[in-house]
Amino acid sequence: MRFPGLIDAHVHLRVPGGEHKEDLHTGSAAALAGGFTTLLAMPNTQPPLVTLENWRIAQTQAQNQSLCDVFLFAGASIEHIAELPALAQHAHGLKVYLNDTYGPLRVEGTADLARIVQAWPAHKPIALHAEGDSVAVGIAMAALYQRRIHFCHISRKAEIELIADAKARGLPVTCEVTPHHLFLTQEDAKRLGALGDMRPRLAPQEDVDALWQHINSTIDCIASDHAPHTLSEKGSTNPPPGVPGLESTLPLLLTAASEGRITYQRISELLYTAPRRIYNLPEQPDTWIEVDEQAAYTFPDHPLYTKCGWSPFTGRQMTGRLTRVIYKGSVVYQDGKVLSY
Ligand SMILES: [Zn+2]
């Protein structure tokens, strides 16, 4: 079965400043090994990508060193709000952090958020890390200032229901969910310890069920929120939140399709059509992926390419395997190996 080259609209490639966790070479190889040929990477790096100068340097490096297409989000900080109009001419989207997360970028308070939202043009999306009541604040921003608000990694029933209501009223909001919030619960978090800790945290079963109830309607895309940390960092006394996801996302969804929980057509919409439309991403000529939807195996079926080297899904039974990736006319992945690596 063929799919278009998939798009992961939410990854952390850790460049610049976190290259011991992941770099452009390993991160983009993990993308290809997971069926993704386009990545949108987050700006909470060291330094963060909040000025045009820093963003440009990082984008040029990403273009030169990656094995697939990588587009960088611009980051928002109130100190550098004057940079936003210039950043908006180049970046496909702006990332704003309202709630606690890994890294230095966080906008404090609704007044600062309103200033940032208005400084960004109406035609490009603002990707919002908003949890709980902050989702209502994001919806208010979309309504008050007619800005396109994209909610990242929505994980709770109350959140997805608010977004469904906002969409029903015609507000310009979209949202994504992650595979870990679809395929793991609070119970798994106990078992996994630090390897199951991320923001937002894993949720109770009823929240997971609510996400699945909206999988064919409210949810626009699935994004991995690939957030690698080394095993020694995860084993430390103060482990950072975040888990890798580039290589497990497609197998998990193919497995769900083999069980009749989602259609293959819907996977294509969630991982290609919708993110491409939301972020206005270029078409990739002569690019597609091939999967054997019947292959059954224990994950991972090949050594992981992500530099962190682990996955919260290790040992899981999967049905559906990526067999080939053709990227701009060349075979770049075949039988568990990234050929361009
Ligand atoms: Zn993230």
XYZ file of C-alpha atoms and ligand atoms in Angstrom:
342
model
C 0.000 0.000 0.000
C 1.228 3.498 -0.840
C 0.935 6.734 1.127
C 2.289 10.201 0.317
C 5.549 11.128 2.088
C 4.227 11.817 5.585
C 4.460 15.131 7.460
C 5.257 15.342 11.180
C 4.219 18.851 12.188
C 5.668 18.727 15.718
C 9.194 17.467 16.410
C 12.132 18.574 18.545
C 15.407 18.015 16.714
C 17.429 19.610 19.548
C 19.560 21.735 17.203
C 21.107 24.073 18.211
C 22.268 23.336 21.724
C 21.017 19.808 22.473
C 23.017 17.773 19.970
C 23.822 15.057 22.510
C 20.092 14.163 22.487
C 19.494 14.366 18.705
C 20.992 16.106 15.695
C 19.766 16.893 12.210
C 21.341 13.777 10.728
C 19.963 11.292 13.291
C 16.634 13.077 13.648
C 15.945 13.221 9.913
C 17.086 9.581 9.524
C 14.574 8.634 12.247
C 11.979 10.571 10.239
C 12.654 8.565 7.067
C 12.670 5.312 9.053
C 9.220 6.316 10.282
C 7.822 7.252 6.847
C 8.114 11.038 7.285
C 9.642 13.119 4.506
C 8.723 16.548 5.915
C 9.257 17.776 9.468
C 8.208 20.934 11.249
C 10.691 21.468 14.071
C 10.137 23.388 17.285
C 12.071 26.534 18.275
C 12.683 25.819 22.004
C 16.376 25.242 21.312
C 19.495 26.828 22.890
C 19.409 29.606 21.848
C 15.658 29.679 21.121
C 14.629 30.745 17.607
C 13.031 34.052 18.579
C 15.066 36.394 16.371
C 15.277 36.384 12.583
C 19.050 36.021 12.771
C 18.985 32.907 14.960
C 16.104 31.431 13.009
C 17.884 31.951 9.665
C 21.110 30.313 10.846
C 19.187 27.322 12.200
C 16.986 27.005 9.086
C 19.993 27.070 6.756
C 21.721 24.412 8.858
C 18.554 22.278 8.877
C 18.292 22.527 5.102
C 21.937 21.573 4.581
C 22.262 18.733 7.101
C 18.901 16.949 7.015
C 17.973 13.901 4.938
C 14.409 15.150 4.434
C 12.671 18.526 4.290
C 12.796 20.353 7.632
C 10.971 23.625 8.289
C 11.506 25.478 11.556
C 8.858 27.189 13.620
C 9.554 30.695 14.820
C 9.429 31.091 18.596
C 7.557 33.799 20.491
C 8.979 35.767 23.379
C 7.685 39.087 24.634
C 11.253 40.518 24.727
C 11.600 39.933 20.975
C 8.045 40.730 19.883
C 9.404 43.256 17.350
C 10.969 40.344 15.414
C 7.628 38.647 14.710
C 6.616 40.452 11.479
C 10.003 39.625 9.907
C 9.917 36.024 11.154
C 6.405 35.683 9.743
C 7.708 36.332 6.244
C 9.860 33.196 6.414
C 8.546 30.654 8.950
C 5.491 28.483 8.251
C 4.179 28.984 11.780
C 4.758 30.503 15.207
C 5.056 28.418 18.376
C 3.776 29.841 21.650
C 4.129 28.125 25.028
C 1.444 28.961 27.568
C 2.086 26.074 29.935
C 5.200 24.653 31.495
C 7.393 22.676 29.171
C 11.001 21.789 28.457
C 13.123 24.778 27.473
C 13.201 28.534 27.980
C 10.161 29.735 25.993
C 7.079 30.549 27.977
C 4.621 33.417 27.615
C 3.310 34.604 30.983
C -0.215 35.895 31.116
C -3.033 36.729 28.731
C -1.954 40.335 28.103
C 1.430 39.262 26.693
C -0.244 36.496 24.689
C -2.692 38.977 23.143
C 0.180 41.242 22.068
C 2.062 38.344 20.477
C -1.023 37.000 18.719
C -1.767 40.417 17.195
C 1.846 40.855 16.054
C 1.586 37.668 13.959
C -0.296 37.849 10.616
C -3.755 36.324 10.283
C -2.904 33.976 7.414
C -0.222 31.913 9.178
C -0.934 29.515 12.058
C 0.043 30.038 15.683
C 0.792 26.650 17.264
C -0.141 26.819 20.911
C 1.030 24.651 23.776
C -2.109 25.062 25.885
C -3.362 22.658 28.538
C -6.605 22.703 30.516
C -8.171 26.160 30.853
C -5.470 27.630 28.610
C -7.323 26.035 25.675
C -10.211 28.415 26.352
C -7.744 31.323 26.315
C -6.479 30.154 22.900
C -10.013 29.944 21.550
C -10.665 33.473 22.824
C -7.556 34.674 20.927
C -8.860 33.106 17.696
C -12.238 34.760 18.194
C -11.047 38.209 19.333
C -8.206 38.727 16.868
C -9.196 36.446 13.954
C -5.941 34.544 14.160
C -5.434 30.902 13.140
C -4.797 29.021 16.377
C -3.492 25.447 16.128
C -3.631 23.527 19.402
C -0.664 21.203 19.921
C -0.893 17.759 21.545
C -4.463 17.944 22.860
C -4.860 15.172 25.437
C -8.003 15.673 27.524
C -11.747 15.200 27.008
C -12.628 18.731 28.202
C -10.052 20.220 25.801
C -11.148 18.334 22.685
C -14.800 19.115 23.428
C -14.064 22.854 23.717
C -12.259 22.736 20.372
C -15.178 20.848 18.799
C -17.518 23.635 19.989
C -15.164 26.344 18.695
C -15.054 24.647 15.289
C -18.840 24.284 15.233
C -19.037 28.065 15.645
C -16.721 28.593 12.707
C -13.667 29.837 14.610
C -10.287 29.430 12.853
C -8.929 26.707 15.145
C -7.262 23.378 14.352
C -5.647 20.751 16.551
C -3.304 17.821 16.712
C -2.985 14.819 19.026
C 0.046 12.621 19.641
C 0.327 8.844 19.335
C 1.357 8.552 22.996
C -1.901 10.199 24.081
C -3.842 7.867 21.769
C -2.054 4.629 22.633
C -0.898 5.038 26.279
C -2.695 5.938 29.523
C -1.878 6.973 33.081
C -1.497 3.254 33.854
C 1.347 3.004 31.340
C 2.961 6.062 32.925
C 3.296 4.118 36.200
C 4.928 1.209 34.384
C 7.236 3.387 32.260
C 8.355 5.871 34.911
C 10.456 8.666 33.383
C 10.232 6.953 29.962
C 6.489 7.650 30.012
C 6.730 11.246 31.229
C 6.022 14.111 28.855
C 3.945 17.323 28.692
C 0.994 17.038 28.614
C 1.204 13.987 30.888
C -0.448 10.688 29.964
C -4.149 10.789 30.796
C -6.817 8.489 32.269
C -8.604 6.033 29.954
C -11.728 8.230 29.608
C -9.632 11.046 28.112
C -7.986 8.614 25.696
C -11.452 7.313 24.729
C -12.621 10.892 24.098
C -9.723 11.509 21.695
C -10.649 8.376 19.740
C -14.273 9.577 19.568
C -13.041 12.719 17.790
C -10.488 10.997 15.528
C -12.673 11.333 12.398
C -14.016 14.798 13.164
C -12.425 17.382 15.494
C -8.837 16.160 15.260
C -7.036 17.615 12.232
C -3.667 15.903 12.474
C -1.497 13.504 14.385
C 1.993 14.720 15.271
C 4.597 12.781 17.225
C 5.941 15.570 19.484
C 9.216 13.645 19.058
C 11.164 14.909 22.098
C 14.284 12.802 22.652
C 16.330 12.790 25.850
C 19.185 10.384 26.608
C 18.613 7.364 28.831
C 21.024 8.786 31.421
C 19.044 12.059 31.525
C 15.841 10.044 31.917
C 17.469 8.024 34.688
C 18.612 11.107 36.615
C 16.976 12.452 39.774
C 15.247 15.249 37.839
C 14.385 13.671 34.450
C 13.264 16.081 31.691
C 9.803 15.473 30.147
C 9.499 14.187 26.566
C 9.609 10.942 24.584
C 10.743 10.100 21.027
C 8.039 9.255 18.472
C 9.177 9.543 14.862
C 9.732 5.808 14.353
C 6.675 4.506 16.254
C 3.886 6.782 14.964
C 3.182 5.042 11.648
C 3.429 1.459 13.025
C 0.957 2.349 15.811
C -1.532 3.835 13.349
C -1.181 0.980 10.855
C -1.814 -1.422 13.738
C -4.951 0.524 14.707
C -6.075 0.355 11.063
C -5.512 -3.417 10.994
C -7.843 -3.620 14.026
C -10.499 -1.469 12.316
C -10.104 1.480 14.718
C -9.181 3.935 11.931
C -9.093 3.768 8.128
C -5.933 3.915 6.011
C -7.487 6.871 4.184
C -7.890 8.724 7.489
C -4.234 8.053 8.397
C -3.274 9.747 5.138
C -5.425 12.782 5.970
C -4.068 13.071 9.532
C -0.402 12.676 8.559
C -0.334 14.387 5.177
C -3.354 16.282 3.824
C -4.216 18.253 6.959
C -0.717 19.289 8.115
C 0.147 20.266 4.541
C -2.956 22.454 4.338
C -2.606 23.996 7.827
C 1.055 24.981 7.374
C 0.934 25.601 3.600
C 3.813 23.189 2.931
C 5.279 22.617 -0.531
C 4.469 19.476 -2.494
C 7.369 17.020 -2.791
C 7.733 15.692 -6.340
C 8.224 11.923 -6.864
C 7.874 11.221 -3.148
C 5.867 8.397 -1.538
C 6.122 5.619 1.014
C 5.195 1.937 0.784
C 3.902 -0.212 3.630
C 3.149 -3.895 4.088
C -0.057 -3.523 6.075
C -0.127 -7.233 7.006
C 3.399 -7.616 8.425
C 3.249 -8.578 12.123
C 6.278 -8.010 14.354
C 7.494 -6.770 17.718
C 8.515 -3.080 17.738
C 11.136 -1.954 16.901
C 11.850 -4.131 13.866
C 15.124 -2.299 13.138
C 17.678 -0.506 15.330
C 16.255 2.939 16.076
C 17.844 5.866 14.270
C 16.972 8.463 16.897
C 20.125 9.308 18.846
C 18.415 8.693 22.186
C 18.034 5.030 21.186
C 14.878 4.110 23.127
C 11.114 4.177 22.693
C 8.193 3.980 25.146
C 6.657 1.487 22.682
C 9.484 -1.070 22.724
C 8.102 -4.606 22.908
C 4.685 -3.720 21.490
C 3.092 -6.038 18.912
C 2.537 -4.181 15.638
C 0.712 -5.052 12.410
C 1.892 -2.922 9.476
C 5.444 -2.134 8.493
C 7.102 0.589 6.441
C 8.949 -1.132 3.576
C 10.232 1.678 1.318
C 10.548 5.453 1.206
C 11.021 7.204 -2.110
C 12.082 10.825 -1.537
C 12.294 13.181 -4.518
C 12.918 10.329 -6.914
C 15.425 8.260 -4.860
C 14.911 5.207 -2.680
C 16.128 6.490 0.715
C 14.781 3.758 3.013
C 14.381 0.059 2.399
C 14.017 -3.016 4.655
C 14.920 -1.292 7.906
C 17.831 0.767 6.555
C 18.079 4.466 5.742
C 20.142 4.275 2.548
C 21.018 7.980 2.553
C 22.358 7.797 6.146
Zn 6.682 19.655 21.763
